[in-house]
CSV table of C-alpha atoms and ligand atoms in Angstrom, one decimal:
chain,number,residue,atom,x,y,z
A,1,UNK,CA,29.3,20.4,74.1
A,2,UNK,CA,30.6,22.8,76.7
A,3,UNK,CA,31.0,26.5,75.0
A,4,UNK,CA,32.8,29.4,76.0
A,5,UNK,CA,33.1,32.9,74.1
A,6,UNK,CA,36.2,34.2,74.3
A,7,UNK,CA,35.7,38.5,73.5
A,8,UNK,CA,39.7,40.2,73.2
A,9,UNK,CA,39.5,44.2,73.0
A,10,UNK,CA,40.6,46.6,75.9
A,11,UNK,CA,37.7,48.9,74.3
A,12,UNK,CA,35.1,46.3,75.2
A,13,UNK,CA,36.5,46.3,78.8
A,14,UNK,CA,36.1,50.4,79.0
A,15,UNK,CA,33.0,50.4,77.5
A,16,UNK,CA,33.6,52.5,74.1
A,17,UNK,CA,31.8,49.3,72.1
A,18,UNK,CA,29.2,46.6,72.5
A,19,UNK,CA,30.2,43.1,72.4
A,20,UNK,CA,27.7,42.3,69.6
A,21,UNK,CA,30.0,39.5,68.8
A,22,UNK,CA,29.0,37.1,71.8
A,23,UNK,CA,25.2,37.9,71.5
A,24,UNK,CA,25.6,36.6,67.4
A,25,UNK,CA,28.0,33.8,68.6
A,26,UNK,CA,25.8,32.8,71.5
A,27,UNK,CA,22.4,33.1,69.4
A,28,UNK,CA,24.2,30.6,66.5
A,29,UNK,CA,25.6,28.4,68.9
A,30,UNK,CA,22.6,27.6,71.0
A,31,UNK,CA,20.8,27.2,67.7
A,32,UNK,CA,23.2,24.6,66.7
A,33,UNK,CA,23.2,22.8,69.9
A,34,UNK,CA,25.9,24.0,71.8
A,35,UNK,CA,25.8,24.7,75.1
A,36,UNK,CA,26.9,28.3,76.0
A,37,UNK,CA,28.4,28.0,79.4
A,38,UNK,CA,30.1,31.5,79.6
A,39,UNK,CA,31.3,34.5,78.1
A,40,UNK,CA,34.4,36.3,78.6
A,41,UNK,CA,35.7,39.2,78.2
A,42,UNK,CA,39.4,40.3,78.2
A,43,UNK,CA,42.4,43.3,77.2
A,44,UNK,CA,44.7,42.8,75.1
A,45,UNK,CA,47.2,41.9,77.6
A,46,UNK,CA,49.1,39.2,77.0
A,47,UNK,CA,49.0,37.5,80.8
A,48,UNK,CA,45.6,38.1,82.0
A,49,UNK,CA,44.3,36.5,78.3
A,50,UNK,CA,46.6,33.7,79.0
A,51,UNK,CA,44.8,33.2,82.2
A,52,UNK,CA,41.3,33.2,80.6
A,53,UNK,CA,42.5,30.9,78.1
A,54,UNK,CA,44.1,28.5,81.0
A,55,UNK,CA,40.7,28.6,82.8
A,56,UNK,CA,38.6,28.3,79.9
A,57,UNK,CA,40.5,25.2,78.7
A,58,UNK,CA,39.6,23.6,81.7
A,59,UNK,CA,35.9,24.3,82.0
A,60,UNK,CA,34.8,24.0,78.1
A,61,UNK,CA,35.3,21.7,75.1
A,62,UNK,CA,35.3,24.4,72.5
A,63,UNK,CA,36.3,27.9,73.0
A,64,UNK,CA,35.7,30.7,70.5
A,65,UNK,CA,38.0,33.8,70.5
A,66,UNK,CA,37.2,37.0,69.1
A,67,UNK,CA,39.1,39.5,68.2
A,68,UNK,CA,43.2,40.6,68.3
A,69,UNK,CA,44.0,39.0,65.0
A,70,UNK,CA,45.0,42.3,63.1
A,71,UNK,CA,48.1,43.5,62.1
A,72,UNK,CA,49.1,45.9,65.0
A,73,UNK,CA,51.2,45.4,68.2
A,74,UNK,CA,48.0,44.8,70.0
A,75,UNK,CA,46.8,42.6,68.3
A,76,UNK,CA,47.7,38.9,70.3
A,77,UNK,CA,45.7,36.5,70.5
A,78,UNK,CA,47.0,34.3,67.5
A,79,UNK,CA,50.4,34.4,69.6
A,80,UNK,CA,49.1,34.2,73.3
A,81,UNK,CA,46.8,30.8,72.0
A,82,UNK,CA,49.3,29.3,70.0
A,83,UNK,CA,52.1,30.0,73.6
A,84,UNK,CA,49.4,28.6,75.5
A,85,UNK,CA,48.6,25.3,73.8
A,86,UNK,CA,52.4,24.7,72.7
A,87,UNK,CA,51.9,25.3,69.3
A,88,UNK,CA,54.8,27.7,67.1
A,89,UNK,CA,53.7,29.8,64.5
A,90,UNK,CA,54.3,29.1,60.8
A,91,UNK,CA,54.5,31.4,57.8
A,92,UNK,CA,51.8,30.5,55.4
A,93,UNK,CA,52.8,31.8,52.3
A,94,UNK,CA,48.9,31.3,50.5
A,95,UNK,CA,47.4,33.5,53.2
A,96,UNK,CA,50.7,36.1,52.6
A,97,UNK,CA,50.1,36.5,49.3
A,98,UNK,CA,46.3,36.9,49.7
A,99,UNK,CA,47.1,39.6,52.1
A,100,UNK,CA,50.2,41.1,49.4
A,101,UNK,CA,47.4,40.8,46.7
A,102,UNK,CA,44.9,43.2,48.5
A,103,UNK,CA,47.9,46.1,48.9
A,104,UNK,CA,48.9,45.2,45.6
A,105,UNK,CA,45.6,45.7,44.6
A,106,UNK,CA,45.1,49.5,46.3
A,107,UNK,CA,48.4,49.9,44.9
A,108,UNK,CA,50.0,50.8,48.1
A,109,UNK,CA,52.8,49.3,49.5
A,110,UNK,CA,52.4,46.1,52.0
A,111,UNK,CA,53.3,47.2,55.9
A,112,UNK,CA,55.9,44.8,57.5
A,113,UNK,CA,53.6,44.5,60.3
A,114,UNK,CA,50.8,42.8,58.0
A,115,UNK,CA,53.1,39.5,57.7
A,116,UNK,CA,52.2,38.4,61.0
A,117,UNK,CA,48.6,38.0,60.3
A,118,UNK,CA,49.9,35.3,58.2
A,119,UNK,CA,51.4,33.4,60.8
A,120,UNK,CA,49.1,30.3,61.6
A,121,UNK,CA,49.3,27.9,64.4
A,122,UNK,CA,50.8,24.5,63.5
A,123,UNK,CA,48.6,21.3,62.3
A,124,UNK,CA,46.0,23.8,62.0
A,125,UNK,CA,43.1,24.8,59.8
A,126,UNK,CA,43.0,27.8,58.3
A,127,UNK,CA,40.0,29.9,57.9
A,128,UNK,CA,40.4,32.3,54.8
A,129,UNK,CA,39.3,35.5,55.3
A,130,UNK,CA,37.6,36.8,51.8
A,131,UNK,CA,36.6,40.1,53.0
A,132,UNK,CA,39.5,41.3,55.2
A,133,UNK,CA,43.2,40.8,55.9
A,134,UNK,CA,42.8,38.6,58.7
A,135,UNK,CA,42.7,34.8,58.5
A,136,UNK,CA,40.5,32.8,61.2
A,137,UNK,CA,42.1,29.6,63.1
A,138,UNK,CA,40.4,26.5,63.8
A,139,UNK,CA,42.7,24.1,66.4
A,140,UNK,CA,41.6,20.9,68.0
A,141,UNK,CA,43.9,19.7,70.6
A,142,UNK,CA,43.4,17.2,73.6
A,143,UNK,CA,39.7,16.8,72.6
A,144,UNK,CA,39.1,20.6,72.8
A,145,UNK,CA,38.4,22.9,69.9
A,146,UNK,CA,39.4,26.7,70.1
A,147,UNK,CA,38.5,28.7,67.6
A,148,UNK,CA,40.0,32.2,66.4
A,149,UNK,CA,38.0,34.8,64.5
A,150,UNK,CA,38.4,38.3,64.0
A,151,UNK,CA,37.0,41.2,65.7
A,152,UNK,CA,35.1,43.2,63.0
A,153,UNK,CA,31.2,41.8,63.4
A,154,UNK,CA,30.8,41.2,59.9
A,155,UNK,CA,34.3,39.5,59.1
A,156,UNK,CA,33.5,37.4,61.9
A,157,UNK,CA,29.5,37.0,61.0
A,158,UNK,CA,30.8,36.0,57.4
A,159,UNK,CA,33.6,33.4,58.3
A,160,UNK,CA,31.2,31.5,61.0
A,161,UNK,CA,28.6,31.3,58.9
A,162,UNK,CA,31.0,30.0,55.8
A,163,UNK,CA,33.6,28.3,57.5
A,164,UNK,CA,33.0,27.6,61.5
A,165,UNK,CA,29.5,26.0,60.9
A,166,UNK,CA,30.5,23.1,58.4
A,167,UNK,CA,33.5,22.5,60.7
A,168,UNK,CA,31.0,22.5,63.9
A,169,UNK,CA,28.3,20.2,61.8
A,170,UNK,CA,28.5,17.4,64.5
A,171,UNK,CA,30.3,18.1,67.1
A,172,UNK,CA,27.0,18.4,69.0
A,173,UNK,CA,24.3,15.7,70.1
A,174,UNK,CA,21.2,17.8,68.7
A,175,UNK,CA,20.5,21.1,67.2
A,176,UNK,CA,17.5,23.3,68.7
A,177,UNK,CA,14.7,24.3,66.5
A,178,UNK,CA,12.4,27.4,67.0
A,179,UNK,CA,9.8,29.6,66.1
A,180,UNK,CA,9.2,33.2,67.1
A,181,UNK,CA,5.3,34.5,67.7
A,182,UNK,CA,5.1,38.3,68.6
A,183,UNK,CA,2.5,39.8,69.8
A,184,UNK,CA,1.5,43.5,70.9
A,185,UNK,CA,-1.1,44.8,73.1
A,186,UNK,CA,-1.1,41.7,75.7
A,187,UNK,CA,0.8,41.6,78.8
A,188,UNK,CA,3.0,39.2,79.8
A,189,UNK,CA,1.2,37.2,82.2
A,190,UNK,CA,-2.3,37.5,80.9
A,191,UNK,CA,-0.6,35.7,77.9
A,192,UNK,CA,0.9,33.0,79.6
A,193,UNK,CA,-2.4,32.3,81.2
A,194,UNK,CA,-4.2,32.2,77.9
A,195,UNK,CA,-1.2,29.9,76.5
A,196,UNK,CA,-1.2,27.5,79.7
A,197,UNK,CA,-2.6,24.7,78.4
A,198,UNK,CA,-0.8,24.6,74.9
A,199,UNK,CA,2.3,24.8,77.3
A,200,UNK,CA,1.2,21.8,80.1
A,201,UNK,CA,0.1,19.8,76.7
A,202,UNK,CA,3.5,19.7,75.1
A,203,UNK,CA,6.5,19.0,78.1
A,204,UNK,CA,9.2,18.4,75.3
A,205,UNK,CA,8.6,22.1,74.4
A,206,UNK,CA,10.3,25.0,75.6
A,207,UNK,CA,7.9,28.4,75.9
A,208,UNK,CA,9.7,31.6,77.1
A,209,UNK,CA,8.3,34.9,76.4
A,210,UNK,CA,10.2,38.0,75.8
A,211,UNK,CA,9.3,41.8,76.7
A,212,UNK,CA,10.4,44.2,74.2
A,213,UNK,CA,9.0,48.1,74.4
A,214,UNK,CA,5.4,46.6,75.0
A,215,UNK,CA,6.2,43.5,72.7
A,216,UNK,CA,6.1,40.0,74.0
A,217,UNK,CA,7.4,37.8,71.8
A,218,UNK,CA,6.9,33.8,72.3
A,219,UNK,CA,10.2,31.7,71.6
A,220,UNK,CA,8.5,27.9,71.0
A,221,UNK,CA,12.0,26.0,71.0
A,222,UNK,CA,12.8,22.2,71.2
A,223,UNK,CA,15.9,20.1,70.5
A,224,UNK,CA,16.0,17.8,67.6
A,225,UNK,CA,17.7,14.7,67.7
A,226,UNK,CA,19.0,13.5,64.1
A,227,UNK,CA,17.5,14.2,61.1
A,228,UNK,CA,13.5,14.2,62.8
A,229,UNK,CA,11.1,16.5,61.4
A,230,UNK,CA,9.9,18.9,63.9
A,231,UNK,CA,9.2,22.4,61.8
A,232,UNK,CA,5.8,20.9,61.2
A,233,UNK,CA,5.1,20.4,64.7
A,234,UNK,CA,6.6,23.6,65.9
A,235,UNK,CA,3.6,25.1,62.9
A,236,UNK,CA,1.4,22.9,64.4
A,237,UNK,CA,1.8,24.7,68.3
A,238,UNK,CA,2.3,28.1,66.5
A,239,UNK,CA,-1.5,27.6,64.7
A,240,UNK,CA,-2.5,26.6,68.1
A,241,UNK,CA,-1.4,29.5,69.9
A,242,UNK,CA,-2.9,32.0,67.1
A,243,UNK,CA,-5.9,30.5,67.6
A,244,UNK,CA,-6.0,31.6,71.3
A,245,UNK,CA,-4.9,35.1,71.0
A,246,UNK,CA,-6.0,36.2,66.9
A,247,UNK,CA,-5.4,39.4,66.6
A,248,UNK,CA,-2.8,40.4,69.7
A,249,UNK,CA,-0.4,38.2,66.7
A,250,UNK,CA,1.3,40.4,64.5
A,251,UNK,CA,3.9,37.8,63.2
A,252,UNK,CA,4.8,34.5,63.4
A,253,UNK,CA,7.6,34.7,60.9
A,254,UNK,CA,9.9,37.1,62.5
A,255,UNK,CA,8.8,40.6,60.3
A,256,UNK,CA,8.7,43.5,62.3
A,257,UNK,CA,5.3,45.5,62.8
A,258,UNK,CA,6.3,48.0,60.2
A,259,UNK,CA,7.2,45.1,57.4
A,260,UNK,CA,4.2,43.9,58.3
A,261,UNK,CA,1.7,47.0,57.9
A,262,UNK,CA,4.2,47.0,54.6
A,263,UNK,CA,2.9,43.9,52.6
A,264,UNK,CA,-0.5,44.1,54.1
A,265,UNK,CA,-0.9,47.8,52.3
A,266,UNK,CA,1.6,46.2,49.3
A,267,UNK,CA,-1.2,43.0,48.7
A,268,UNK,CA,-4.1,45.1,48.7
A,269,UNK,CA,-2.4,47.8,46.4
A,270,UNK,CA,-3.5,50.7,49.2
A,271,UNK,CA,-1.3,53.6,49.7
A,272,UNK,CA,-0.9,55.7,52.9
A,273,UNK,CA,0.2,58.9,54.6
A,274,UNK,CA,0.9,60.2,58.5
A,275,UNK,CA,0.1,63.4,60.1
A,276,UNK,CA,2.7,63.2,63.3
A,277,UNK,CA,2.2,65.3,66.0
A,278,UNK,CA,4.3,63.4,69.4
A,279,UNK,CA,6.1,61.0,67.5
A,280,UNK,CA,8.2,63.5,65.8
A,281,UNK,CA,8.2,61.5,62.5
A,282,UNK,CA,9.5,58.3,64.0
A,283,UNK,CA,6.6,56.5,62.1
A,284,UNK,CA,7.8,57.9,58.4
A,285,UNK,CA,11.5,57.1,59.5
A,286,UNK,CA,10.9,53.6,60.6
A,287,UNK,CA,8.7,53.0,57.4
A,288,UNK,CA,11.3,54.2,55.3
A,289,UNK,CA,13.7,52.4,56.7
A,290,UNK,CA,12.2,49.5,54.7
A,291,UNK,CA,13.5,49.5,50.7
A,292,UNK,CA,10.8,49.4,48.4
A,293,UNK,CA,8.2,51.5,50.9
A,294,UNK,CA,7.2,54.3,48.1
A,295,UNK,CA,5.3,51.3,46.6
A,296,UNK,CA,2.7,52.5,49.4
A,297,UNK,CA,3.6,55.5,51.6
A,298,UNK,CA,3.1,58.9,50.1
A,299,UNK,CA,3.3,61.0,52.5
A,300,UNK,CA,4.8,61.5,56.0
A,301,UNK,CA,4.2,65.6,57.3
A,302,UNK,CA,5.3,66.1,61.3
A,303,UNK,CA,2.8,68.8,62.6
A,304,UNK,CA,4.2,69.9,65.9
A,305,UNK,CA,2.6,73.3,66.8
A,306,UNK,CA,-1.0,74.3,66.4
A,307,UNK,CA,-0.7,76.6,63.7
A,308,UNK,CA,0.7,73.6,61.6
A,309,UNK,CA,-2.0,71.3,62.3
A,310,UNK,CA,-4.2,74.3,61.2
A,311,UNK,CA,-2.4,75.4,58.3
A,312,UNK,CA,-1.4,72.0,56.3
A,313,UNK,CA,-4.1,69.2,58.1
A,314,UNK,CA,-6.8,72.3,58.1
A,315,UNK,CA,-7.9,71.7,61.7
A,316,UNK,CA,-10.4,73.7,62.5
A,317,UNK,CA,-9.8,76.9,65.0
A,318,UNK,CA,-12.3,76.3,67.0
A,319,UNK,CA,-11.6,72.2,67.4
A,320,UNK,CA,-8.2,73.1,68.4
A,321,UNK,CA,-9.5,76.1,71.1
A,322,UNK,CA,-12.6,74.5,72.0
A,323,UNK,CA,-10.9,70.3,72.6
A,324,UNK,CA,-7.0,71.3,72.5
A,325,UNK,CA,-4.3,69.8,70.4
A,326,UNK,CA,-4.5,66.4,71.9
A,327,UNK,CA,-8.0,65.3,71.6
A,328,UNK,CA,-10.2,62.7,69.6
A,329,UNK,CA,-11.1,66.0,67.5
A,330,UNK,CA,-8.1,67.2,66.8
A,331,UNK,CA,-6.7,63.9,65.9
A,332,UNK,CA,-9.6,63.0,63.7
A,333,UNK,CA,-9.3,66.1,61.8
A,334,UNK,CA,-5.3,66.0,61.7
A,335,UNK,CA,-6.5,62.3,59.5
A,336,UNK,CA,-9.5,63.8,57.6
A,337,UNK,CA,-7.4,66.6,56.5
A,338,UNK,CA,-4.3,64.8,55.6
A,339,UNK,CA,-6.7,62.4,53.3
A,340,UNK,CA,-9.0,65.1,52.1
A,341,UNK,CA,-6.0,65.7,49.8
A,342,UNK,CA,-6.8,63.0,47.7
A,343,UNK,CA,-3.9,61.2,47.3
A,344,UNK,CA,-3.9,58.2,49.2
A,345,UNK,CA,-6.4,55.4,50.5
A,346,UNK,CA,-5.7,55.6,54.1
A,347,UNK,CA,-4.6,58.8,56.3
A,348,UNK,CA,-3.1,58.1,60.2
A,349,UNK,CA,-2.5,60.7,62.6
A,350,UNK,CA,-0.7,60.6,66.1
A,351,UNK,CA,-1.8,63.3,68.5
A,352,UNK,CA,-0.4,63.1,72.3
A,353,UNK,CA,1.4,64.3,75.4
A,354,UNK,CA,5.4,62.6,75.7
A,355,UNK,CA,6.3,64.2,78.4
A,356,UNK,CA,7.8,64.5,81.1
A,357,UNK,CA,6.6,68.4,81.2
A,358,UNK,CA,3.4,69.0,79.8
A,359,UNK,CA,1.1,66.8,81.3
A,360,UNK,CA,-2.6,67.8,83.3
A,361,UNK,CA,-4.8,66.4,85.9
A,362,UNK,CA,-7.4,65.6,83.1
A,363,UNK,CA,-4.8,65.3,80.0
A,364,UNK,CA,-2.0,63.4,81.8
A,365,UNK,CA,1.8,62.5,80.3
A,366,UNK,CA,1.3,59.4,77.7
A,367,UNK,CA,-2.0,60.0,76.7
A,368,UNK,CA,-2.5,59.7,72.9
A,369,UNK,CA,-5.1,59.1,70.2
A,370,UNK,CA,-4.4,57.9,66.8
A,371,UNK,CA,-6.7,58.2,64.5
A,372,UNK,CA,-7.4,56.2,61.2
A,373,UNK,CA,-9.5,57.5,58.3
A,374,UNK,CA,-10.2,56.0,54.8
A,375,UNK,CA,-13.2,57.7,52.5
A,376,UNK,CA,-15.2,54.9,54.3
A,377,UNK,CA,-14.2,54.5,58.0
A,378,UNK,CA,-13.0,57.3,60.4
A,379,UNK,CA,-12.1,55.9,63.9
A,380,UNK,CA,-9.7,57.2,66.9
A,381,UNK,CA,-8.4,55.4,69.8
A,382,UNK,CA,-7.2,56.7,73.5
A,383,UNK,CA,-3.9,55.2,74.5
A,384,UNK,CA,-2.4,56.0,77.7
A,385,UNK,CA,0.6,55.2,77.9
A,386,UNK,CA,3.7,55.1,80.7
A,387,UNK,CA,7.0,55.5,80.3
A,388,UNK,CA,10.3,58.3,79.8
A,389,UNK,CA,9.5,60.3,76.6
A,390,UNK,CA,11.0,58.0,74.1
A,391,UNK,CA,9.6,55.3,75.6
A,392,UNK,CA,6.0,56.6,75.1
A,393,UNK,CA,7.1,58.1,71.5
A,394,UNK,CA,7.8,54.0,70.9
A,395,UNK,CA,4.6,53.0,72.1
A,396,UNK,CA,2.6,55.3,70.0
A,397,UNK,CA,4.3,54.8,66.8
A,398,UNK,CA,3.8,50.7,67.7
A,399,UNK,CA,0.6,51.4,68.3
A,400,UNK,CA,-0.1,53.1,65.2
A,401,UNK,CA,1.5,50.7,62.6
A,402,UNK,CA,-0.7,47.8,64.8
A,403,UNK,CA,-4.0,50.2,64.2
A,404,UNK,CA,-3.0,49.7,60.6
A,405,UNK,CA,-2.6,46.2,60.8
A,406,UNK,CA,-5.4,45.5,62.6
A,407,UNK,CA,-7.7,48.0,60.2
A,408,UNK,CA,-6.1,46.0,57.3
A,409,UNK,CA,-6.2,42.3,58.4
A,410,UNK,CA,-10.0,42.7,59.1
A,411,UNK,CA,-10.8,44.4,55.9
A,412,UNK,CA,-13.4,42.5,53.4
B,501,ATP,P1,41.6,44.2,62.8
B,501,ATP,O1,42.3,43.6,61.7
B,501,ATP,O2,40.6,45.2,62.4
B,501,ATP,O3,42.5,44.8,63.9
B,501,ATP,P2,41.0,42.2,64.8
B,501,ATP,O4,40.7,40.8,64.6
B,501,ATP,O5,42.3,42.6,65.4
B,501,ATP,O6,40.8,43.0,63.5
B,501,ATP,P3,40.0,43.9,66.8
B,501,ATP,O7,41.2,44.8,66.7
B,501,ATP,O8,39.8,43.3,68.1
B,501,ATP,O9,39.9,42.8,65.7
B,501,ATP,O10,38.7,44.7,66.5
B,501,ATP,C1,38.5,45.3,65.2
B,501,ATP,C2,37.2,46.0,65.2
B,501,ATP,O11,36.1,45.2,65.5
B,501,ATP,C3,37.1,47.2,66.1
B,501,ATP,O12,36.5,48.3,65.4
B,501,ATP,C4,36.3,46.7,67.2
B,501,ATP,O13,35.5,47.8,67.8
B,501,ATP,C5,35.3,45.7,66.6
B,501,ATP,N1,35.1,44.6,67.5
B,501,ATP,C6,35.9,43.8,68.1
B,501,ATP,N2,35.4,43.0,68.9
B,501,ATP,C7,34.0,43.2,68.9
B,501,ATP,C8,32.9,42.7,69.6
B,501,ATP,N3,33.0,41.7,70.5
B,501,ATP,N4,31.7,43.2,69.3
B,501,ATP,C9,31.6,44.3,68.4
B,501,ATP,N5,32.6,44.8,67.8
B,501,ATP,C10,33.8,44.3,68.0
B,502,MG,MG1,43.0,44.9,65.9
């Protein structure tokens, strides 16, 4: 079925928000088998989203609106579709008193303006909204569907899921199935050459692969027709593929590298701390970003300057004069120090140069060594890295987490 996504907001148009509305719509809807032809965006002005409507109706078989269903004067959409189509507005008084009950509730008085939110199109559906005041519209009409929802992402995250997708159930000829494998430390195209033959084997099977800060993730996708069983197969390929490229796989279930190092260091009851130096503390934040992390991370110190990696990692004076701050020494010092402590099974420290300033003939911008001690194994890797300083702060602190995974995943 021919898609379009509708986005109503002038501050989508001047750039003061995302539209992280279409990317969810357009990610659920080519998962359910629609095809997302085009997205919109428009004001709220009544002409020019008459016009998009007008055009959209005759392009599409099912347009979804977001957005402009609130109570204020700018809020049109509701009218301009209903106009558009030849449809008058009714009062329906289950949705008003929904809407009198949450005032009622706060104990405030109910604005005039709210009663047009429950205003519906005729002949049809209503969507109930259960977390805010405005109601979402479902109309079908001449053999097209257009569907209203409101603009706040989760309102409209929360009625699609409840309402839109049992309405939607189908509408469409197939739905598309898919698995995500991500990988680190492998470029692009020396993966798709060590993949090439999984992907000439199986021409029913879509393979794209996706570049995120040093991350290519593999999207294995196919459509499935009725009620056929296809997750096993899509296993089947993903086994496959790990096979090929073992440890460059971090996940195959959608976990990020962090929740992964997580429940790797969570099964084998090991707890862990970081000495940062470049990454500012970007690998502490992102772990404790995660609920649950003090099962396993202890401690997280950021040791910028020399002194500090002197004073609370107990570098030595003469490793920091004689190699400098970013150095194998240093860093595997910064990781003996930080576990000499005695208070956790694994220390990781991140020593390097983010640039842009800073940077020598022989100790260049994005060079950095992470180093990984336990009381049995003390390594330390070079990285060099390219990139604007966050990008290379990214890189490290992947890099790091994928040290740990890799340290842990090989562990007897
Ligand atoms: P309300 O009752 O809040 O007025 P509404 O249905 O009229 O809801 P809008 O006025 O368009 O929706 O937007 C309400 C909020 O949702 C705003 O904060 C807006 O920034 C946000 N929003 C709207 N559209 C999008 C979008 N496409 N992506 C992300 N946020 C959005
Ligand atoms: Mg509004």
């Amino acid at each position: 079925m021919k898609t379009e996504i509708i986005s109503v907001g002038t501050e989508l148009l001047i750039g003061d928000i995302i539209n992280s509305n279409s990317k969810f719509l357009s990610e659920k809807l080519t998962e359910l088998g629609f095809d997302v032809l085009f997205h919109s965006t428009v004001g709220d002005r009544a002409d020019t989203l008459r016009d998009t409507i007008l055009y959209s109706l005759s392009k599409v078989d099912l347009i979804i609106l977001t957005g402009g269903l609130g109570p204020t004067a700018d809020d049109l959409t509701k009218e301009v579709v209903s106009a558009t189509i030849g449809k008058s507005l009714i009062l329906d008084t289950q949705i008003l008193a929904r809407i009198q009950k949450i005032f009622d509730d706060k104990n405030i008085p109910m604005p005039e303006s709210n009663i047009k939110q429950a205003l519906v199109p005729e002949s049809s559906v209503v969507l109930d909204n259960d977390i805010g005041t405005a109601p979402g519209i479902f109309v079908e009409e001449n053999n097209k569907i257009i569907i209203l929802l409101p603009g706040p992402p989760k309102e409209m995250r929360y009625m699609f899921n409840k309402y839109v997708i049992p309405l939607l159930n189908n509408k469409s000829k197939y739905k598309i199935a898919s698995k995500v494998i991500k990988t680190i430390g492998i470029g692009e195209s020396s993966l798709e050459y060590q993949i090439k033959d999984i992907i000439n084997k199986h021409t029913n099977v879509n393979f794209a692969t996706y570049v995120k800060d040093g991350q290519v993730d593999i999207r294995v996708s196919t459509k499935i027709h009725g009620h056929e069983n296809i997750k096993k197969s899509l296993d089947i390929i993903g086994a496959q593929i790990q096979d090929l490229l073992g440890d460059y796989i971090f996940s195959t279930n959608s976990d990020s590298l962090e929740m992964v190092v997580f429940n790797l260091l969570n099964n084998k009851k090991l707890k862990i701390a970081f000495a940062e130096s470049c990454t500012g503390g970007q690998i502490s934040s992102r772990f404790t970003k995660m609920p649950g992390i003090s099962q396993v991370f202890d401690t997280g110190l950021i040791t910028y300057s020399n002194d500090s990696k002197r004073d609370y990692l107990h570098v030595n004076e003469i490793t920091l004069n004689k190699y400098g701050a970013v150095s194998q020494e240093t860093a595997k010092e910064m990781a003996k120090g930080l576990l000499s402590e005695g208070k956790v099974d694994i220390a990781l420290s991140v020593t390097g140069i983010a640039g842009p300033t800073g940077g020598t003939q022989y100790k260049p911008v994005g060079l950095v060594y992470i180093s990984l001690c336990t009381t049995k194994d003390c390594f330390c890797k070079e990285y060099n890295f390219n990139g604007d300083r966050e990008t290379i702060q990214k890189q490290a602190s992947d890099a790091a987490f994928n040290e740990i995974r890799v340290y842990l995943e090989n562990l007897k």
